[in-house]
Amino acid sequence: MSVILTQQQSHLQCSRDQTHAPRPQRERPQLTRQNEPALTSPPLRTLDVRLQKSAESIEGSIPPSYVSASSKLEHLMLTGLKLSGSIPAFGSNTRLRGGYLSHNDLTGSIPSSLGAASYATHVAIDHNALSGDVPPGVYDNPNRTQVLLNSNALTKLSVVSAHASPGASLVSLNASDNVIREEGIPLGLTSMSKLENLYLRDNRFYGQILGDSTSPTWALYELDVSGNSFLSLIHISEPTRLRRISY
C-alpha cells in the first residue's frame, strides 16, 4: 500500500478538523503523533510527502514510528518541508529501502542506527543542519548505491567500516558544502570499485588529495574537490574512466 500526498491533499490530511471552516490566513499544518498517516491496517509501504512552497509546508518532527522496527515502510519521502528536530533512531530490523529527508530543518547528529539500516539503498539527508561525524555504515554499507549528505554542517567523513566489502554497491556520494576537515580523500573511498561520482566540494580538506602510495580501485567518472585546501593535483594513471575533475 502507498500513500502519496499532493500539496493540497497533504494540507487536508494534517488539518482535517479545520477543512470545513473558512480561515482568513492559512497556517502551516503540523506533523504530529495525532495526525500522522497510519502505518498499519493494511501496512503502509510508501509514504511520499513532498512540498516545495515554504508557505504551504508541513512543520513538526519526524515520528519515530516511521523508522521503528515494527514499521513496514520501505520508502519514506519527506522532502522540501519544514521538519525540525533530530532524525529518530532507526529500528534494528527496519525494512526501509529508501530514506529521503532532504531540504528540511533537521538538526543534531546523524543517528548511528542509520548505518545499521541494511536494506536501504538510497539515503538522502542533504540540505539540513546536521552536524558531527558521519557514522559507520551510512555510506559504506554494502547495500548503499546513492548517499546524499551535502549542505549540512558535518565535520568528519572517514569511517572505520565493519563490513568486509565496504561500499561494494556505492555509485554516488555527495558530501559537498559541509565543514569536513580531514587530510586527503578518505582512503576507504578509494577501494569502492563501483564508485563513479564523488563530490567533496567546499569543505576543509587539506594536504594531498591522495597519498603517494594510494592506488584507487574506484570507477570514477566525476570527481569534485574544489573549494578545499589541497596542496597537490591528483595523479591519474592510464587507463582511466575519469572524465571530469574539479579542483
PDB file of C-alpha atoms in Angstrom:
ATOM      1  CA  MET A   1       0.000   0.000   0.000  1.00  0.00           C
ATOM      2  CA  SER A   2       1.232   3.503  -0.845  1.00  0.00           C
ATOM      3  CA  VAL A   3       0.204   6.986   0.219  1.00  0.00           C
ATOM      4  CA  ILE A   4       1.254   9.879  -1.998  1.00  0.00           C
ATOM      5  CA  LEU A   5       0.010  13.223  -0.780  1.00  0.00           C
ATOM      6  CA  THR A   6      -0.184  16.140  -3.174  1.00  0.00           C
ATOM      7  CA  GLN A   7       0.257  19.667  -1.956  1.00  0.00           C
ATOM      8  CA  GLN A   8      -3.483  20.170  -1.383  1.00  0.00           C
ATOM      9  CA  GLN A   9      -4.096  16.682  -0.034  1.00  0.00           C
ATOM     10  CA  SER A  10      -1.249  16.822   2.447  1.00  0.00           C
ATOM     11  CA  HIS A  11      -2.597  20.067   3.895  1.00  0.00           C
ATOM     12  CA  LEU A  12      -6.012  18.473   4.372  1.00  0.00           C
ATOM     13  CA  GLN A  13      -4.502  15.293   5.815  1.00  0.00           C
ATOM     14  CA  CYS A  14      -2.782  17.169   8.566  1.00  0.00           C
ATOM     15  CA  SER A  15      -5.589  19.651   9.260  1.00  0.00           C
ATOM     16  CA  ARG A  16      -8.723  17.598   8.669  1.00  0.00           C
ATOM     17  CA  ASP A  17     -10.618  19.063  11.593  1.00  0.00           C
ATOM     18  CA  GLN A  18     -10.464  22.513  10.000  1.00  0.00           C
ATOM     19  CA  THR A  19     -11.263  21.673   6.385  1.00  0.00           C
ATOM     20  CA  HIS A  20     -14.864  22.961   6.535  1.00  0.00           C
ATOM     21  CA  ALA A  21     -14.172  26.152   8.442  1.00  0.00           C
ATOM     22  CA  PRO A  22     -13.100  29.276   6.499  1.00  0.00           C
ATOM     23  CA  ARG A  23      -9.824  30.741   7.623  1.00  0.00           C
ATOM     24  CA  PRO A  24      -8.557  34.237   6.845  1.00  0.00           C
ATOM     25  CA  GLN A  25      -4.956  33.071   6.967  1.00  0.00           C
ATOM     26  CA  ARG A  26      -3.545  29.636   6.142  1.00  0.00           C
ATOM     27  CA  GLU A  27      -1.351  28.163   8.819  1.00  0.00           C
ATOM     28  CA  ARG A  28       1.325  25.559   8.314  1.00  0.00           C
ATOM     29  CA  PRO A  29      -0.011  22.150   9.255  1.00  0.00           C
ATOM     30  CA  GLN A  30       1.839  20.224  11.930  1.00  0.00           C
ATOM     31  CA  LEU A  31       3.062  16.676  11.527  1.00  0.00           C
ATOM     32  CA  THR A  32       2.261  15.299  14.973  1.00  0.00           C
ATOM     33  CA  ARG A  33       1.552  11.960  16.550  1.00  0.00           C
ATOM     34  CA  GLN A  34      -2.166  12.734  16.383  1.00  0.00           C
ATOM     35  CA  ASN A  35      -2.352  13.358  12.627  1.00  0.00           C
ATOM     36  CA  GLU A  36       0.494  11.272  11.217  1.00  0.00           C
ATOM     37  CA  PRO A  37      -0.672   8.888   8.491  1.00  0.00           C
ATOM     38  CA  ALA A  38      -1.413   5.443   9.921  1.00  0.00           C
ATOM     39  CA  LEU A  39       1.198   2.832   9.072  1.00  0.00           C
ATOM     40  CA  THR A  40      -0.949  -0.235   9.756  1.00  0.00           C
ATOM     41  CA  SER A  41      -4.210  -1.868   8.567  1.00  0.00           C
ATOM     42  CA  PRO A  42      -3.077  -2.528   5.898  1.00  0.00           C
ATOM     43  CA  PRO A  43       0.678  -1.966   6.350  1.00  0.00           C
ATOM     44  CA  LEU A  44       1.879   1.170   4.578  1.00  0.00           C
ATOM     45  CA  ARG A  45       4.821   0.562   2.228  1.00  0.00           C
ATOM     46  CA  THR A  46       5.392   4.051   0.781  1.00  0.00           C
ATOM     47  CA  LEU A  47       4.851   7.468   2.363  1.00  0.00           C
ATOM     48  CA  ASP A  48       5.528  10.327  -0.043  1.00  0.00           C
ATOM     49  CA  VAL A  49       5.045  13.926   1.129  1.00  0.00           C
ATOM     50  CA  ARG A  50       6.958  16.412  -0.971  1.00  0.00           C
ATOM     51  CA  LEU A  51       6.143  20.111  -0.927  1.00  0.00           C
ATOM     52  CA  GLN A  52       8.075  22.959  -2.483  1.00  0.00           C
ATOM     53  CA  LYS A  53       6.220  26.111  -1.408  1.00  0.00           C
ATOM     54  CA  SER A  54       7.530  27.047   2.021  1.00  0.00           C
ATOM     55  CA  ALA A  55       4.341  28.942   2.867  1.00  0.00           C
ATOM     56  CA  GLU A  56       2.348  25.749   2.450  1.00  0.00           C
ATOM     57  CA  SER A  57       4.845  23.472   4.105  1.00  0.00           C
ATOM     58  CA  ILE A  58       4.395  20.991   6.937  1.00  0.00           C
ATOM     59  CA  GLU A  59       6.176  21.554  10.227  1.00  0.00           C
ATOM     60  CA  GLY A  60       6.965  19.274  13.128  1.00  0.00           C
ATOM     61  CA  SER A  61       9.346  16.410  13.837  1.00  0.00           C
ATOM     62  CA  ILE A  62       9.631  13.001  12.193  1.00  0.00           C
ATOM     63  CA  PRO A  63       7.501  10.465  14.104  1.00  0.00           C
ATOM     64  CA  PRO A  64       9.758   7.675  15.453  1.00  0.00           C
ATOM     65  CA  SER A  65       7.159   5.119  14.340  1.00  0.00           C
ATOM     66  CA  TYR A  66       8.137   5.768  10.717  1.00  0.00           C
ATOM     67  CA  VAL A  67      11.542   4.114  11.189  1.00  0.00           C
ATOM     68  CA  SER A  68      10.846   1.783  14.106  1.00  0.00           C
ATOM     69  CA  ALA A  69      11.441  -1.957  13.993  1.00  0.00           C
ATOM     70  CA  SER A  70       7.691  -2.574  13.684  1.00  0.00           C
ATOM     71  CA  SER A  71       7.250  -0.253  10.705  1.00  0.00           C
ATOM     72  CA  LYS A  72       6.686  -1.871   7.317  1.00  0.00           C
ATOM     73  CA  LEU A  73       7.626   1.297   5.444  1.00  0.00           C
ATOM     74  CA  GLU A  74      10.005   0.675   2.560  1.00  0.00           C
ATOM     75  CA  HIS A  75      10.104   4.174   1.074  1.00  0.00           C
ATOM     76  CA  LEU A  76       9.951   7.311   3.220  1.00  0.00           C
ATOM     77  CA  MET A  77       9.917  10.581   1.298  1.00  0.00           C
ATOM     78  CA  LEU A  78       9.601  13.718   3.416  1.00  0.00           C
ATOM     79  CA  THR A  79      11.368  16.381   1.362  1.00  0.00           C
ATOM     80  CA  GLY A  80      11.039  20.108   0.932  1.00  0.00           C
ATOM     81  CA  LEU A  81       9.071  20.545   4.151  1.00  0.00           C
ATOM     82  CA  LYS A  82       9.813  22.428   7.375  1.00  0.00           C
ATOM     83  CA  LEU A  83      10.531  19.395   9.528  1.00  0.00           C
ATOM     84  CA  SER A  84      12.757  20.124  12.517  1.00  0.00           C
ATOM     85  CA  GLY A  85      14.366  18.319  15.421  1.00  0.00           C
ATOM     86  CA  SER A  86      16.612  15.306  15.115  1.00  0.00           C
ATOM     87  CA  ILE A  87      16.364  12.219  12.925  1.00  0.00           C
ATOM     88  CA  PRO A  88      14.834   9.472  15.100  1.00  0.00           C
ATOM     89  CA  ALA A  89      16.713   6.260  15.825  1.00  0.00           C
ATOM     90  CA  PHE A  90      16.153   3.549  13.243  1.00  0.00           C
ATOM     91  CA  GLY A  91      14.836   0.185  14.371  1.00  0.00           C
ATOM     92  CA  SER A  92      17.271  -2.702  14.140  1.00  0.00           C
ATOM     93  CA  ASN A  93      15.045  -4.545  11.670  1.00  0.00           C
ATOM     94  CA  THR A  94      13.720  -1.595   9.700  1.00  0.00           C
ATOM     95  CA  ARG A  95      12.629  -2.524   6.168  1.00  0.00           C
ATOM     96  CA  LEU A  96      13.380   0.923   4.802  1.00  0.00           C
ATOM     97  CA  ARG A  97      14.896   0.775   1.313  1.00  0.00           C
ATOM     98  CA  GLY A  98      14.874   4.474   0.587  1.00  0.00           C
ATOM     99  CA  GLY A  99      15.002   7.350   3.072  1.00  0.00           C
ATOM    100  CA  TYR A 100      14.596  10.838   1.607  1.00  0.00           C
ATOM    101  CA  LEU A 101      14.644  13.652   4.188  1.00  0.00           C
ATOM    102  CA  SER A 102      16.231  16.381   2.071  1.00  0.00           C
ATOM    103  CA  HIS A 103      15.535  20.130   2.273  1.00  0.00           C
ATOM    104  CA  ASN A 104      14.225  20.343   5.813  1.00  0.00           C
ATOM    105  CA  ASP A 105      15.470  21.949   9.038  1.00  0.00           C
ATOM    106  CA  LEU A 106      16.714  18.803  10.766  1.00  0.00           C
ATOM    107  CA  THR A 107      19.415  19.285  13.390  1.00  0.00           C
ATOM    108  CA  GLY A 108      21.657  17.217  15.636  1.00  0.00           C
ATOM    109  CA  SER A 109      23.863  14.322  14.639  1.00  0.00           C
ATOM    110  CA  ILE A 110      23.127  11.515  12.204  1.00  0.00           C
ATOM    111  CA  PRO A 111      21.910   8.562  14.317  1.00  0.00           C
ATOM    112  CA  SER A 112      24.331   5.653  14.324  1.00  0.00           C
ATOM    113  CA  SER A 113      21.361   3.341  13.803  1.00  0.00           C
ATOM    114  CA  LEU A 114      21.022   4.708  10.264  1.00  0.00           C
ATOM    115  CA  GLY A 115      24.258   2.939   9.431  1.00  0.00           C
ATOM    116  CA  ALA A 116      22.693  -0.350  10.503  1.00  0.00           C
ATOM    117  CA  ALA A 117      19.671   0.070   8.214  1.00  0.00           C
ATOM    118  CA  SER A 118      20.943  -2.670   5.950  1.00  0.00           C
ATOM    119  CA  TYR A 119      18.080  -2.699   3.416  1.00  0.00           C
ATOM    120  CA  ALA A 120      18.410   0.960   2.473  1.00  0.00           C
ATOM    121  CA  THR A 121      19.952   1.546  -0.944  1.00  0.00           C
ATOM    122  CA  HIS A 122      19.264   5.292  -1.148  1.00  0.00           C
ATOM    123  CA  VAL A 123      19.882   7.730   1.718  1.00  0.00           C
ATOM    124  CA  ALA A 124      19.224  11.439   1.151  1.00  0.00           C
ATOM    125  CA  ILE A 125      19.597  13.724   4.163  1.00  0.00           C
ATOM    126  CA  ASP A 126      21.080  16.690   2.309  1.00  0.00           C
ATOM    127  CA  HIS A 127      20.170  20.348   2.791  1.00  0.00           C
ATOM    128  CA  ASN A 128      19.546  20.258   6.517  1.00  0.00           C
ATOM    129  CA  ALA A 129      21.568  21.447   9.531  1.00  0.00           C
ATOM    130  CA  LEU A 130      23.005  18.112  10.668  1.00  0.00           C
ATOM    131  CA  SER A 131      26.347  18.181  12.458  1.00  0.00           C
ATOM    132  CA  GLY A 132      29.087  15.942  13.825  1.00  0.00           C
ATOM    133  CA  ASP A 133      30.692  12.827  12.368  1.00  0.00           C
ATOM    134  CA  VAL A 134      29.200  10.591   9.702  1.00  0.00           C
ATOM    135  CA  PRO A 135      28.599   7.249  11.490  1.00  0.00           C
ATOM    136  CA  PRO A 136      29.928   3.974  10.064  1.00  0.00           C
ATOM    137  CA  GLY A 137      27.505   2.242   7.727  1.00  0.00           C
ATOM    138  CA  VAL A 138      25.814   5.374   6.408  1.00  0.00           C
ATOM    139  CA  TYR A 139      27.664   5.224   3.071  1.00  0.00           C
ATOM    140  CA  ASP A 140      29.943   2.179   3.420  1.00  0.00           C
ATOM    141  CA  ASN A 141      27.126  -0.323   3.967  1.00  0.00           C
ATOM    142  CA  PRO A 142      27.454  -2.765   1.028  1.00  0.00           C
ATOM    143  CA  ASN A 143      23.815  -2.212   0.010  1.00  0.00           C
ATOM    144  CA  ARG A 144      24.056   1.558  -0.453  1.00  0.00           C
ATOM    145  CA  THR A 145      24.041   2.839  -4.016  1.00  0.00           C
ATOM    146  CA  GLN A 146      23.471   6.588  -3.572  1.00  0.00           C
ATOM    147  CA  VAL A 147      24.077   8.724  -0.478  1.00  0.00           C
ATOM    148  CA  LEU A 148      23.468  12.477  -0.268  1.00  0.00           C
ATOM    149  CA  LEU A 149      24.988  14.255   2.744  1.00  0.00           C
ATOM    150  CA  ASN A 150      25.670  17.637   1.175  1.00  0.00           C
ATOM    151  CA  SER A 151      24.708  21.048   2.539  1.00  0.00           C
ATOM    152  CA  ASN A 152      24.860  20.297   6.247  1.00  0.00           C
ATOM    153  CA  ALA A 153      27.446  21.061   8.954  1.00  0.00           C
ATOM    154  CA  LEU A 154      29.144  17.649   9.140  1.00  0.00           C
ATOM    155  CA  THR A 155      32.725  17.597  10.396  1.00  0.00           C
ATOM    156  CA  LYS A 156      34.087  14.113   9.618  1.00  0.00           C
ATOM    157  CA  LEU A 157      33.542  11.759   6.661  1.00  0.00           C
ATOM    158  CA  SER A 158      36.048   8.927   7.101  1.00  0.00           C
ATOM    159  CA  VAL A 159      34.818   5.861   8.988  1.00  0.00           C
ATOM    160  CA  VAL A 160      36.178   2.577  10.268  1.00  0.00           C
ATOM    161  CA  SER A 161      33.934   0.165   8.421  1.00  0.00           C
ATOM    162  CA  ALA A 162      32.744  -3.069   9.996  1.00  0.00           C
ATOM    163  CA  HIS A 163      31.926  -4.561   6.601  1.00  0.00           C
ATOM    164  CA  ALA A 164      34.101  -6.997   4.686  1.00  0.00           C
ATOM    165  CA  SER A 165      33.337  -5.169   1.429  1.00  0.00           C
ATOM    166  CA  PRO A 166      32.654  -1.540   2.392  1.00  0.00           C
ATOM    167  CA  GLY A 167      30.759   0.439  -0.187  1.00  0.00           C
ATOM    168  CA  ALA A 168      30.551  -2.554  -2.516  1.00  0.00           C
ATOM    169  CA  SER A 169      27.485  -1.121  -4.328  1.00  0.00           C
ATOM    170  CA  LEU A 170      28.040   2.613  -3.842  1.00  0.00           C
ATOM    171  CA  VAL A 171      27.807   4.531  -7.116  1.00  0.00           C
ATOM    172  CA  SER A 172      27.412   8.136  -5.958  1.00  0.00           C
ATOM    173  CA  LEU A 173      28.399  10.006  -2.786  1.00  0.00           C
ATOM    174  CA  ASN A 174      27.868  13.727  -2.263  1.00  0.00           C
ATOM    175  CA  ALA A 175      29.320  15.305   0.871  1.00  0.00           C
ATOM    176  CA  SER A 176      29.834  18.808  -0.532  1.00  0.00           C
ATOM    177  CA  ASP A 177      29.098  22.018   1.373  1.00  0.00           C
ATOM    178  CA  ASN A 178      29.918  20.815   4.869  1.00  0.00           C
ATOM    179  CA  VAL A 179      32.749  21.702   7.277  1.00  0.00           C
ATOM    180  CA  ILE A 180      34.657  18.427   6.982  1.00  0.00           C
ATOM    181  CA  ARG A 181      38.314  18.858   7.951  1.00  0.00           C
ATOM    182  CA  GLU A 182      40.458  15.855   7.031  1.00  0.00           C
ATOM    183  CA  GLU A 183      43.774  15.250   5.328  1.00  0.00           C
ATOM    184  CA  GLY A 184      43.200  13.905   1.851  1.00  0.00           C
ATOM    185  CA  ILE A 185      40.299  11.910   0.494  1.00  0.00           C
ATOM    186  CA  PRO A 186      39.302   9.157   2.977  1.00  0.00           C
ATOM    187  CA  LEU A 187      41.175   6.010   1.970  1.00  0.00           C
ATOM    188  CA  GLY A 188      38.079   3.865   2.368  1.00  0.00           C
ATOM    189  CA  LEU A 189      36.521   5.590  -0.632  1.00  0.00           C
ATOM    190  CA  THR A 190      39.398   4.651  -2.926  1.00  0.00           C
ATOM    191  CA  SER A 191      38.627   0.937  -2.615  1.00  0.00           C
ATOM    192  CA  MET A 192      34.954   1.210  -3.562  1.00  0.00           C
ATOM    193  CA  SER A 193      35.103  -0.344  -7.012  1.00  0.00           C
ATOM    194  CA  LYS A 194      31.687   0.866  -8.244  1.00  0.00           C
ATOM    195  CA  LEU A 195      32.040   4.468  -7.087  1.00  0.00           C
ATOM    196  CA  GLU A 196      31.502   6.672 -10.157  1.00  0.00           C
ATOM    197  CA  ASN A 197      30.597  10.096  -8.743  1.00  0.00           C
ATOM    198  CA  LEU A 198      32.325  11.663  -5.728  1.00  0.00           C
ATOM    199  CA  TYR A 199      31.542  15.229  -4.675  1.00  0.00           C
ATOM    200  CA  LEU A 200      33.519  16.773  -1.795  1.00  0.00           C
ATOM    201  CA  ARG A 201      33.318  20.410  -2.879  1.00  0.00           C
ATOM    202  CA  ASP A 202      33.516  23.330  -0.410  1.00  0.00           C
ATOM    203  CA  ASN A 203      34.804  21.630   2.716  1.00  0.00           C
ATOM    204  CA  ARG A 204      38.060  21.970   4.661  1.00  0.00           C
ATOM    205  CA  PHE A 205      40.066  19.085   3.254  1.00  0.00           C
ATOM    206  CA  TYR A 206      43.818  19.740   3.127  1.00  0.00           C
ATOM    207  CA  GLY A 207      47.134  18.121   2.189  1.00  0.00           C
ATOM    208  CA  GLN A 208      47.453  15.756  -0.741  1.00  0.00           C
ATOM    209  CA  ILE A 209      44.282  14.634  -2.452  1.00  0.00           C
ATOM    210  CA  LEU A 210      45.665  11.094  -2.459  1.00  0.00           C
ATOM    211  CA  GLY A 211      48.774   9.755  -0.781  1.00  0.00           C
ATOM    212  CA  ASP A 212      51.694   8.741  -2.991  1.00  0.00           C
ATOM    213  CA  SER A 213      51.198   5.079  -2.154  1.00  0.00           C
ATOM    214  CA  THR A 214      47.439   5.092  -2.760  1.00  0.00           C
ATOM    215  CA  SER A 215      46.232   3.024  -5.714  1.00  0.00           C
ATOM    216  CA  PRO A 216      42.489   3.648  -6.124  1.00  0.00           C
ATOM    217  CA  THR A 217      40.325   0.845  -7.451  1.00  0.00           C
ATOM    218  CA  TRP A 218      37.271   3.025  -7.918  1.00  0.00           C
ATOM    219  CA  ALA A 219      35.500   3.545 -11.254  1.00  0.00           C
ATOM    220  CA  LEU A 220      35.232   7.325 -11.064  1.00  0.00           C
ATOM    221  CA  TYR A 221      33.669   9.297 -13.887  1.00  0.00           C
ATOM    222  CA  GLU A 222      33.473  12.552 -11.952  1.00  0.00           C
ATOM    223  CA  LEU A 223      35.434  13.944  -9.005  1.00  0.00           C
ATOM    224  CA  ASP A 224      34.807  17.392  -7.492  1.00  0.00           C
ATOM    225  CA  VAL A 225      37.149  18.511  -4.693  1.00  0.00           C
ATOM    226  CA  SER A 226      37.059  22.242  -5.468  1.00  0.00           C
ATOM    227  CA  GLY A 227      36.798  24.771  -2.666  1.00  0.00           C
ATOM    228  CA  ASN A 228      39.190  22.928  -0.343  1.00  0.00           C
ATOM    229  CA  SER A 229      42.846  23.438   0.641  1.00  0.00           C
ATOM    230  CA  PHE A 230      44.538  20.580  -1.181  1.00  0.00           C
ATOM    231  CA  LEU A 231      48.228  21.103  -1.954  1.00  0.00           C
ATOM    232  CA  SER A 232      48.670  18.919  -4.998  1.00  0.00           C
ATOM    233  CA  LEU A 233      46.843  17.631  -8.036  1.00  0.00           C
ATOM    234  CA  ILE A 234      45.717  14.042  -8.294  1.00  0.00           C
ATOM    235  CA  HIS A 235      47.941  11.671 -10.244  1.00  0.00           C
ATOM    236  CA  ILE A 236      45.961   9.960 -12.991  1.00  0.00           C
ATOM    237  CA  SER A 237      47.272   6.695 -14.362  1.00  0.00           C
ATOM    238  CA  GLU A 238      46.144   5.142 -17.622  1.00  0.00           C
ATOM    239  CA  PRO A 239      43.726   3.719 -18.454  1.00  0.00           C
ATOM    240  CA  THR A 240      41.125   5.773 -16.572  1.00  0.00           C
ATOM    241  CA  ARG A 241      37.357   6.331 -16.794  1.00  0.00           C
ATOM    242  CA  LEU A 242      37.624   9.747 -15.152  1.00  0.00           C
ATOM    243  CA  ARG A 243      36.074  12.340 -17.440  1.00  0.00           C
ATOM    244  CA  ARG A 244      35.706  15.364 -15.192  1.00  0.00           C
ATOM    245  CA  ILE A 245      37.875  16.614 -12.340  1.00  0.00           C
ATOM    246  CA  SER A 246      37.212  19.848 -10.440  1.00  0.00           C
ATOM    247  CA  TYR A 247      39.953  21.141  -8.108  1.00  0.00           C
TER     248      TYR A 247
END
